[in-house]
PDB file of C-alpha atoms in Angstrom:
ATOM      1  CA  MET A   4      83.891  38.536 131.525  1.00  0.00           C
ATOM      2  CA  ILE A   5      85.128  40.836 128.223  1.00  0.00           C
ATOM      3  CA  GLU A   6      81.769  42.663 126.481  1.00  0.00           C
ATOM      4  CA  THR A   7      81.771  43.398 122.490  1.00  0.00           C
ATOM      5  CA  GLU A   8      80.169  46.567 122.021  1.00  0.00           C
ATOM      6  CA  GLY A   9      80.240  47.100 118.472  1.00  0.00           C
ATOM      7  CA  SER A  10      83.355  47.881 116.257  1.00  0.00           C
ATOM      8  CA  LEU A  11      86.250  49.611 117.492  1.00  0.00           C
ATOM      9  CA  LEU A  12      86.799  53.481 115.972  1.00  0.00           C
ATOM     10  CA  ARG A  13      90.304  54.150 114.519  1.00  0.00           C
ATOM     11  CA  GLN A  14      91.548  57.692 115.863  1.00  0.00           C
ATOM     12  CA  THR A  15      94.098  59.814 115.102  1.00  0.00           C
ATOM     13  CA  ALA A  16      97.360  60.661 117.656  1.00  0.00           C
ATOM     14  CA  ASN A  17      96.175  64.419 117.864  1.00  0.00           C
ATOM     15  CA  THR A  18      93.008  63.348 119.530  1.00  0.00           C
ATOM     16  CA  ARG A  19      93.837  64.078 123.717  1.00  0.00           C
ATOM     17  CA  PHE A  20      91.935  63.009 127.120  1.00  0.00           C
ATOM     18  CA  ASP A  21      92.736  66.674 128.110  1.00  0.00           C
ATOM     19  CA  THR A  22      92.741  66.415 131.889  1.00  0.00           C
ATOM     20  CA  SER A  23      94.484  69.420 133.239  1.00  0.00           C
ATOM     21  CA  ALA A  24      97.471  67.603 134.519  1.00  0.00           C
ATOM     22  CA  ALA A  25      98.161  65.249 131.707  1.00  0.00           C
ATOM     23  CA  ALA A  26      97.368  68.556 129.189  1.00  0.00           C
ATOM     24  CA  VAL A  27      99.996  70.584 131.336  1.00  0.00           C
ATOM     25  CA  LEU A  28     102.326  68.049 131.703  1.00  0.00           C
ATOM     26  CA  MET A  29     101.982  67.497 127.218  1.00  0.00           C
ATOM     27  CA  LEU A  30     101.899  70.998 127.168  1.00  0.00           C
ATOM     28  CA  LEU A  31     105.607  71.723 129.116  1.00  0.00           C
ATOM     29  CA  LEU A  32     107.046  68.947 126.817  1.00  0.00           C
ATOM     30  CA  LEU A  33     105.770  69.564 123.750  1.00  0.00           C
ATOM     31  CA  SER A  34     108.220  71.501 121.246  1.00  0.00           C
ATOM     32  CA  ALA A  35     110.571  70.635 118.897  1.00  0.00           C
ATOM     33  CA  CYS A  36     108.803  67.681 117.467  1.00  0.00           C
ATOM     34  CA  GLY A  37     106.771  69.540 115.114  1.00  0.00           C
ATOM     35  CA  SER A  38     103.146  70.513 115.252  1.00  0.00           C
ATOM     36  CA  GLU A  39     100.125  68.799 116.174  1.00  0.00           C
ATOM     37  CA  SER A  40      99.032  68.281 112.787  1.00  0.00           C
ATOM     38  CA  ASP A  41     102.491  66.908 111.679  1.00  0.00           C
ATOM     39  CA  MET A  42     102.443  64.307 114.685  1.00  0.00           C
ATOM     40  CA  ALA A  43      98.703  63.702 113.475  1.00  0.00           C
ATOM     41  CA  SER A  44      99.161  63.210 109.748  1.00  0.00           C
ATOM     42  CA  GLU A  45     101.945  60.962 110.214  1.00  0.00           C
ATOM     43  CA  ALA A  46      99.839  58.544 112.991  1.00  0.00           C
ATOM     44  CA  SER A  47      97.169  58.609 110.118  1.00  0.00           C
ATOM     45  CA  ASP A  48      99.575  57.661 107.555  1.00  0.00           C
ATOM     46  CA  SER A  49     101.253  54.710 110.025  1.00  0.00           C
ATOM     47  CA  ALA A  50      97.620  53.356 110.629  1.00  0.00           C
ATOM     48  CA  GLY A  51      96.659  53.359 107.165  1.00  0.00           C
ATOM     49  CA  SER A  52      99.369  52.112 106.191  1.00  0.00           C
ATOM     50  CA  ARG A  53      99.198  49.426 108.424  1.00  0.00           C
ATOM     51  CA  ASN A  54      95.851  48.295 108.024  1.00  0.00           C
ATOM     52  CA  GLY A  55      93.617  50.748 106.214  1.00  0.00           C
ATOM     53  CA  LEU A  56      91.212  52.945 108.247  1.00  0.00           C
ATOM     54  CA  THR A  57      89.246  49.738 108.916  1.00  0.00           C
ATOM     55  CA  ALA A  58      87.525  49.275 112.258  1.00  0.00           C
ATOM     56  CA  ALA A  59      89.395  46.979 114.591  1.00  0.00           C
ATOM     57  CA  GLU A  60      87.253  44.375 116.366  1.00  0.00           C
ATOM     58  CA  LEU A  61      86.908  42.786 120.145  1.00  0.00           C
ATOM     59  CA  ALA A  62      87.345  39.071 119.654  1.00  0.00           C
ATOM     60  CA  THR A  63      84.488  36.602 119.459  1.00  0.00           C
ATOM     61  CA  GLU A  64      82.898  35.811 122.868  1.00  0.00           C
ATOM     62  CA  ALA A  65      84.211  32.491 124.696  1.00  0.00           C
ATOM     63  CA  PRO A  66      81.121  29.501 125.245  1.00  0.00           C
ATOM     64  CA  ALA A  67      78.494  31.626 127.820  1.00  0.00           C
ATOM     65  CA  THR A  68      79.316  27.904 130.342  1.00  0.00           C
ATOM     66  CA  GLU A  69      83.140  29.679 130.625  1.00  0.00           C
ATOM     67  CA  SER A  70      82.315  33.125 130.742  1.00  0.00           C
ATOM     68  CA  GLY A  71      79.675  32.911 133.223  1.00  0.00           C
ATOM     69  CA  ALA A  72      81.879  30.949 135.467  1.00  0.00           C
ATOM     70  CA  GLU A  73      84.592  33.961 135.181  1.00  0.00           C
ATOM     71  CA  GLU A  74      82.075  36.063 136.160  1.00  0.00           C
ATOM     72  CA  ARG A  75      80.848  34.382 139.360  1.00  0.00           C
ATOM     73  CA  ARG A  76      84.588  34.298 140.048  1.00  0.00           C
ATOM     74  CA  VAL A  77      84.983  38.472 139.748  1.00  0.00           C
ATOM     75  CA  ASP A  78      81.905  38.227 141.881  1.00  0.00           C
ATOM     76  CA  ALA A  79      82.638  36.223 144.660  1.00  0.00           C
ATOM     77  CA  ASP A  80      85.855  38.532 146.036  1.00  0.00           C
ATOM     78  CA  GLY A  81      83.406  41.827 145.465  1.00  0.00           C
ATOM     79  CA  ARG A  82      85.533  42.394 142.759  1.00  0.00           C
ATOM     80  CA  GLY A  83      83.088  42.640 140.426  1.00  0.00           C
ATOM     81  CA  SER A  84      80.386  44.125 142.228  1.00  0.00           C
ATOM     82  CA  GLY A  85      79.301  47.741 142.808  1.00  0.00           C
ATOM     83  CA  GLU A  86      79.576  50.630 140.862  1.00  0.00           C
ATOM     84  CA  VAL A  87      81.782  51.491 138.710  1.00  0.00           C
ATOM     85  CA  THR A  88      83.425  54.664 138.980  1.00  0.00           C
ATOM     86  CA  GLU A  89      84.431  56.747 135.277  1.00  0.00           C
ATOM     87  CA  LEU A  90      88.347  58.316 136.221  1.00  0.00           C
ATOM     88  CA  ASP A  91      90.310  60.327 134.424  1.00  0.00           C
ATOM     89  CA  TRP A  92      93.802  60.829 133.810  1.00  0.00           C
ATOM     90  CA  ASP A  93      94.359  63.552 136.522  1.00  0.00           C
ATOM     91  CA  ALA A  94      92.770  60.910 139.257  1.00  0.00           C
ATOM     92  CA  LEU A  95      95.887  58.393 138.299  1.00  0.00           C
ATOM     93  CA  ILE A  96      98.428  61.354 139.822  1.00  0.00           C
ATOM     94  CA  PRO A  97      98.762  61.816 143.523  1.00  0.00           C
ATOM     95  CA  GLU A  98      97.584  65.531 144.725  1.00  0.00           C
ATOM     96  CA  GLU A  99     101.169  66.126 146.561  1.00  0.00           C
ATOM     97  CA  TRP A 100     102.862  65.194 142.882  1.00  0.00           C
ATOM     98  CA  ARG A 101     104.175  67.610 140.617  1.00  0.00           C
ATOM     99  CA  PRO A 102     105.894  66.844 137.550  1.00  0.00           C
ATOM    100  CA  GLU A 103     106.503  70.665 136.442  1.00  0.00           C
ATOM    101  CA  THR A 104     108.672  71.132 138.858  1.00  0.00           C
ATOM    102  CA  LEU A 105     110.492  67.773 138.264  1.00  0.00           C
ATOM    103  CA  LEU A 106     111.515  68.833 134.437  1.00  0.00           C
ATOM    104  CA  GLU A 107     113.547  71.974 136.388  1.00  0.00           C
ATOM    105  CA  GLY A 108     116.933  71.302 136.264  1.00  0.00           C
ATOM    106  CA  LEU A 109     116.882  68.415 134.201  1.00  0.00           C
ATOM    107  CA  ASN A 110     119.796  69.971 132.173  1.00  0.00           C
ATOM    108  CA  GLU A 111     122.457  70.684 134.011  1.00  0.00           C
ATOM    109  CA  ASP A 112     123.957  74.082 131.389  1.00  0.00           C
ATOM    110  CA  GLY A 113     120.198  75.361 132.778  1.00  0.00           C
ATOM    111  CA  ALA A 114     119.024  75.245 128.733  1.00  0.00           C
ATOM    112  CA  SER A 115     115.474  74.759 128.356  1.00  0.00           C
ATOM    113  CA  LEU A 116     114.177  71.590 126.665  1.00  0.00           C
ATOM    114  CA  ASP A 117     112.826  74.202 124.212  1.00  0.00           C
ATOM    115  CA  ASP A 118     116.410  74.794 123.107  1.00  0.00           C
ATOM    116  CA  ILE A 119     117.689  71.016 123.036  1.00  0.00           C
ATOM    117  CA  SER A 120     117.051  68.955 119.659  1.00  0.00           C
ATOM    118  CA  ASP A 121     116.930  65.274 119.879  1.00  0.00           C
ATOM    119  CA  GLU A 122     120.281  65.582 117.849  1.00  0.00           C
ATOM    120  CA  ASP A 123     122.004  67.563 120.533  1.00  0.00           C
ATOM    121  CA  PRO A 124     124.442  65.766 122.318  1.00  0.00           C
ATOM    122  CA  ARG A 125     122.213  66.859 125.646  1.00  0.00           C
ATOM    123  CA  ALA A 126     119.167  64.880 124.496  1.00  0.00           C
ATOM    124  CA  GLU A 127     120.327  61.684 125.651  1.00  0.00           C
ATOM    125  CA  ALA A 128     121.381  62.538 129.156  1.00  0.00           C
ATOM    126  CA  VAL A 129     118.165  64.633 129.594  1.00  0.00           C
ATOM    127  CA  MET A 130     116.353  61.850 128.520  1.00  0.00           C
ATOM    128  CA  ASN A 131     117.701  59.479 130.709  1.00  0.00           C
ATOM    129  CA  LYS A 132     117.559  61.957 134.123  1.00  0.00           C
ATOM    130  CA  LEU A 133     113.464  62.320 132.695  1.00  0.00           C
ATOM    131  CA  MET A 134     112.449  58.744 132.188  1.00  0.00           C
ATOM    132  CA  ALA A 135     114.518  57.577 135.739  1.00  0.00           C
ATOM    133  CA  LEU A 136     111.670  60.152 137.253  1.00  0.00           C
ATOM    134  CA  TRP A 137     109.080  58.684 135.617  1.00  0.00           C
ATOM    135  CA  LYS A 138     109.920  55.703 136.296  1.00  0.00           C
ATOM    136  CA  GLN A 139     109.528  56.454 139.973  1.00  0.00           C
ATOM    137  CA  ALA A 140     106.252  58.564 139.887  1.00  0.00           C
ATOM    138  CA  PRO A 141     104.233  57.481 142.476  1.00  0.00           C
ATOM    139  CA  VAL A 142     100.572  56.366 142.276  1.00  0.00           C
ATOM    140  CA  VAL A 143      97.187  56.808 144.141  1.00  0.00           C
ATOM    141  CA  GLU A 144      97.115  53.249 146.498  1.00  0.00           C
ATOM    142  CA  ALA A 145      93.486  54.411 147.559  1.00  0.00           C
ATOM    143  CA  LEU A 146      92.527  53.126 143.747  1.00  0.00           C
ATOM    144  CA  ASP A 147      93.770  49.656 144.552  1.00  0.00           C
ATOM    145  CA  GLY A 148      90.741  47.177 143.929  1.00  0.00           C
ATOM    146  CA  LYS A 149      87.965  49.667 142.448  1.00  0.00           C
ATOM    147  CA  LYS A 150      85.992  48.861 139.720  1.00  0.00           C
ATOM    148  CA  VAL A 151      86.730  51.871 137.131  1.00  0.00           C
ATOM    149  CA  ARG A 152      86.310  52.827 133.780  1.00  0.00           C
ATOM    150  CA  LEU A 153      89.288  54.916 131.889  1.00  0.00           C
ATOM    151  CA  PRO A 154      89.778  56.150 128.144  1.00  0.00           C
ATOM    152  CA  GLY A 155      92.969  55.911 126.852  1.00  0.00           C
ATOM    153  CA  PHE A 156      95.142  54.955 123.625  1.00  0.00           C
ATOM    154  CA  VAL A 157      96.234  50.935 122.982  1.00  0.00           C
ATOM    155  CA  VAL A 158      99.715  50.398 123.172  1.00  0.00           C
ATOM    156  CA  PRO A 159      99.967  46.829 121.892  1.00  0.00           C
ATOM    157  CA  LEU A 160     102.940  44.912 123.951  1.00  0.00           C
ATOM    158  CA  GLU A 161     102.636  42.188 121.262  1.00  0.00           C
ATOM    159  CA  PHE A 162     102.998  41.681 117.169  1.00  0.00           C
ATOM    160  CA  ASP A 163     100.429  39.574 116.353  1.00  0.00           C
ATOM    161  CA  LEU A 164      97.561  42.310 116.437  1.00  0.00           C
ATOM    162  CA  ASN A 165      94.846  39.985 116.008  1.00  0.00           C
ATOM    163  CA  ASP A 166      95.120  38.385 119.354  1.00  0.00           C
ATOM    164  CA  VAL A 167      96.056  40.863 121.538  1.00  0.00           C
ATOM    165  CA  SER A 168      96.200  39.651 125.338  1.00  0.00           C
ATOM    166  CA  GLU A 169      97.394  42.479 126.914  1.00  0.00           C
ATOM    167  CA  PHE A 170      98.170  46.170 125.788  1.00  0.00           C
ATOM    168  CA  LEU A 171      99.139  49.677 127.418  1.00  0.00           C
ATOM    169  CA  LEU A 172      96.771  52.272 128.099  1.00  0.00           C
ATOM    170  CA  VAL A 173      97.959  55.904 127.935  1.00  0.00           C
ATOM    171  CA  PRO A 174      96.438  59.233 127.986  1.00  0.00           C
ATOM    172  CA  TYR A 175      99.128  60.484 124.857  1.00  0.00           C
ATOM    173  CA  TYR A 176     101.559  59.036 122.511  1.00  0.00           C
ATOM    174  CA  GLY A 177     105.218  60.442 123.117  1.00  0.00           C
ATOM    175  CA  ALA A 178     106.995  60.977 120.200  1.00  0.00           C
ATOM    176  CA  CYS A 179     110.542  62.260 120.854  1.00  0.00           C
ATOM    177  CA  ILE A 180     112.739  63.822 124.015  1.00  0.00           C
ATOM    178  CA  HIS A 181     110.000  66.700 124.168  1.00  0.00           C
ATOM    179  CA  VAL A 182     107.308  64.419 124.428  1.00  0.00           C
ATOM    180  CA  PRO A 183     108.476  61.188 126.159  1.00  0.00           C
ATOM    181  CA  PRO A 184     105.950  58.245 126.753  1.00  0.00           C
ATOM    182  CA  PRO A 185     103.880  59.180 130.031  1.00  0.00           C
ATOM    183  CA  PRO A 186     105.049  58.524 133.531  1.00  0.00           C
ATOM    184  CA  ALA A 187     104.560  55.501 135.104  1.00  0.00           C
ATOM    185  CA  ASN A 188     101.091  57.071 137.130  1.00  0.00           C
ATOM    186  CA  GLN A 189      99.795  57.998 133.867  1.00  0.00           C
ATOM    187  CA  THR A 190     100.526  54.402 131.844  1.00  0.00           C
ATOM    188  CA  VAL A 191      97.651  51.138 132.595  1.00  0.00           C
ATOM    189  CA  HIS A 192      98.866  48.074 132.199  1.00  0.00           C
ATOM    190  CA  VAL A 193      95.787  46.443 130.562  1.00  0.00           C
ATOM    191  CA  VAL A 194      95.224  43.002 130.999  1.00  0.00           C
ATOM    192  CA  LEU A 195      92.521  40.448 129.410  1.00  0.00           C
ATOM    193  CA  PRO A 196      91.225  36.854 131.080  1.00  0.00           C
ATOM    194  CA  GLU A 197      92.476  33.878 129.805  1.00  0.00           C
ATOM    195  CA  GLY A 198      90.961  32.982 126.421  1.00  0.00           C
ATOM    196  CA  LYS A 199      89.549  36.211 125.872  1.00  0.00           C
ATOM    197  CA  ALA A 200      91.561  38.376 122.756  1.00  0.00           C
ATOM    198  CA  PHE A 201      91.429  42.034 121.958  1.00  0.00           C
ATOM    199  CA  ARG A 202      91.858  42.732 118.144  1.00  0.00           C
ATOM    200  CA  GLY A 203      93.390  46.486 117.344  1.00  0.00           C
ATOM    201  CA  GLY A 204      96.487  48.002 117.605  1.00  0.00           C
ATOM    202  CA  VAL A 205      98.312  51.718 117.541  1.00  0.00           C
ATOM    203  CA  PHE A 206      95.851  54.517 117.500  1.00  0.00           C
ATOM    204  CA  ASP A 207      92.915  52.837 118.909  1.00  0.00           C
ATOM    205  CA  THR A 208      91.121  54.559 121.048  1.00  0.00           C
ATOM    206  CA  VAL A 209      88.983  53.086 123.507  1.00  0.00           C
ATOM    207  CA  TRP A 210      87.122  52.851 127.229  1.00  0.00           C
ATOM    208  CA  VAL A 211      88.507  50.114 129.349  1.00  0.00           C
ATOM    209  CA  THR A 212      86.029  48.744 132.450  1.00  0.00           C
ATOM    210  CA  GLY A 213      87.682  46.635 134.660  1.00  0.00           C
ATOM    211  CA  VAL A 214      89.367  46.109 138.585  1.00  0.00           C
ATOM    212  CA  LEU A 215      92.038  48.317 139.055  1.00  0.00           C
ATOM    213  CA  ARG A 216      95.159  47.203 140.972  1.00  0.00           C
ATOM    214  CA  VAL A 217      98.398  48.993 141.938  1.00  0.00           C
ATOM    215  CA  GLU A 218     100.937  47.260 140.091  1.00  0.00           C
ATOM    216  CA  ARG A 219     104.414  48.192 138.833  1.00  0.00           C
ATOM    217  CA  PHE A 220     104.704  46.552 135.008  1.00  0.00           C
ATOM    218  CA  SER A 221     108.109  47.093 133.194  1.00  0.00           C
ATOM    219  CA  SER A 222     108.540  46.521 129.299  1.00  0.00           C
ATOM    220  CA  GLU A 223     110.535  47.965 126.412  1.00  0.00           C
ATOM    221  CA  MET A 224     107.694  50.406 125.529  1.00  0.00           C
ATOM    222  CA  ALA A 225     107.530  51.804 129.020  1.00  0.00           C
ATOM    223  CA  GLU A 226     107.007  51.241 132.888  1.00  0.00           C
ATOM    224  CA  ALA A 227     103.448  50.776 134.689  1.00  0.00           C
ATOM    225  CA  GLY A 228     102.477  52.142 138.105  1.00  0.00           C
ATOM    226  CA  TYR A 229      98.819  50.606 137.804  1.00  0.00           C
ATOM    227  CA  ARG A 230      97.513  47.131 136.070  1.00  0.00           C
ATOM    228  CA  LEU A 231      93.668  47.121 134.999  1.00  0.00           C
ATOM    229  CA  GLU A 232      91.879  43.644 134.752  1.00  0.00           C
ATOM    230  CA  ALA A 233      89.725  44.423 131.942  1.00  0.00           C
ATOM    231  CA  LEU A 234      86.374  43.247 131.956  1.00  0.00           C
ATOM    232  CA  GLN A 235      84.566  45.375 128.882  1.00  0.00           C
ATOM    233  CA  ILE A 236      86.699  47.126 126.434  1.00  0.00           C
ATOM    234  CA  ALA A 237      84.552  49.924 124.089  1.00  0.00           C
ATOM    235  CA  PRO A 238      85.046  52.093 121.418  1.00  0.00           C
ATOM    236  CA  TYR A 239      85.445  55.833 122.841  1.00  0.00           C
ATOM    237  CA  PRO A 240      84.240  58.062 122.611  1.00  0.00           C
TER     238      PRO A 240
END
């Protein structure tokens, strides 16, 4: 069942879940989009205009009989039993996958990403190549079926932010060609049990506990390499 643990704290986009691989990837891509302080300011302004800076909360629990039955179903196949493994985002990346090497040679004329603005005619071609690589990002098969706990930013997939049944969980936000959406192995599709809902939106930061599945998911927002069947959503930190 989904457990409520108080109100959900609103965070701005300058927060980072700073594990080594994700951080290196972010630094490699971060340049002509403006300073991190500018990004944080824009994120804060956007969040404020959408719903002020009030806390978002988890939806009310379903009746005890229903959630009890749901919990028994989880335990019945072993998915809900055992210890929870707290993951960082590096754990979702296979050791042999080196994103920094993939970025080399994306631009045919040899120019670095730092030298290409969003308005440059080369930008679209570079972005298309990059996103093709990102969609193919490999996952860690051994994580399938593990009960895990993972922090991240919420990227809603639905317009009604008061009744969110699924969302993407990511370690950072993309902003432009220099900071595109995270690769598939750094994007998790979070799904809540039927009848449960998460009340929140963009710029929320949370811990999600649940059963991790190696399962691809495609949306207009991003490509996810994992599915997380949520059992609990709590504020971060």
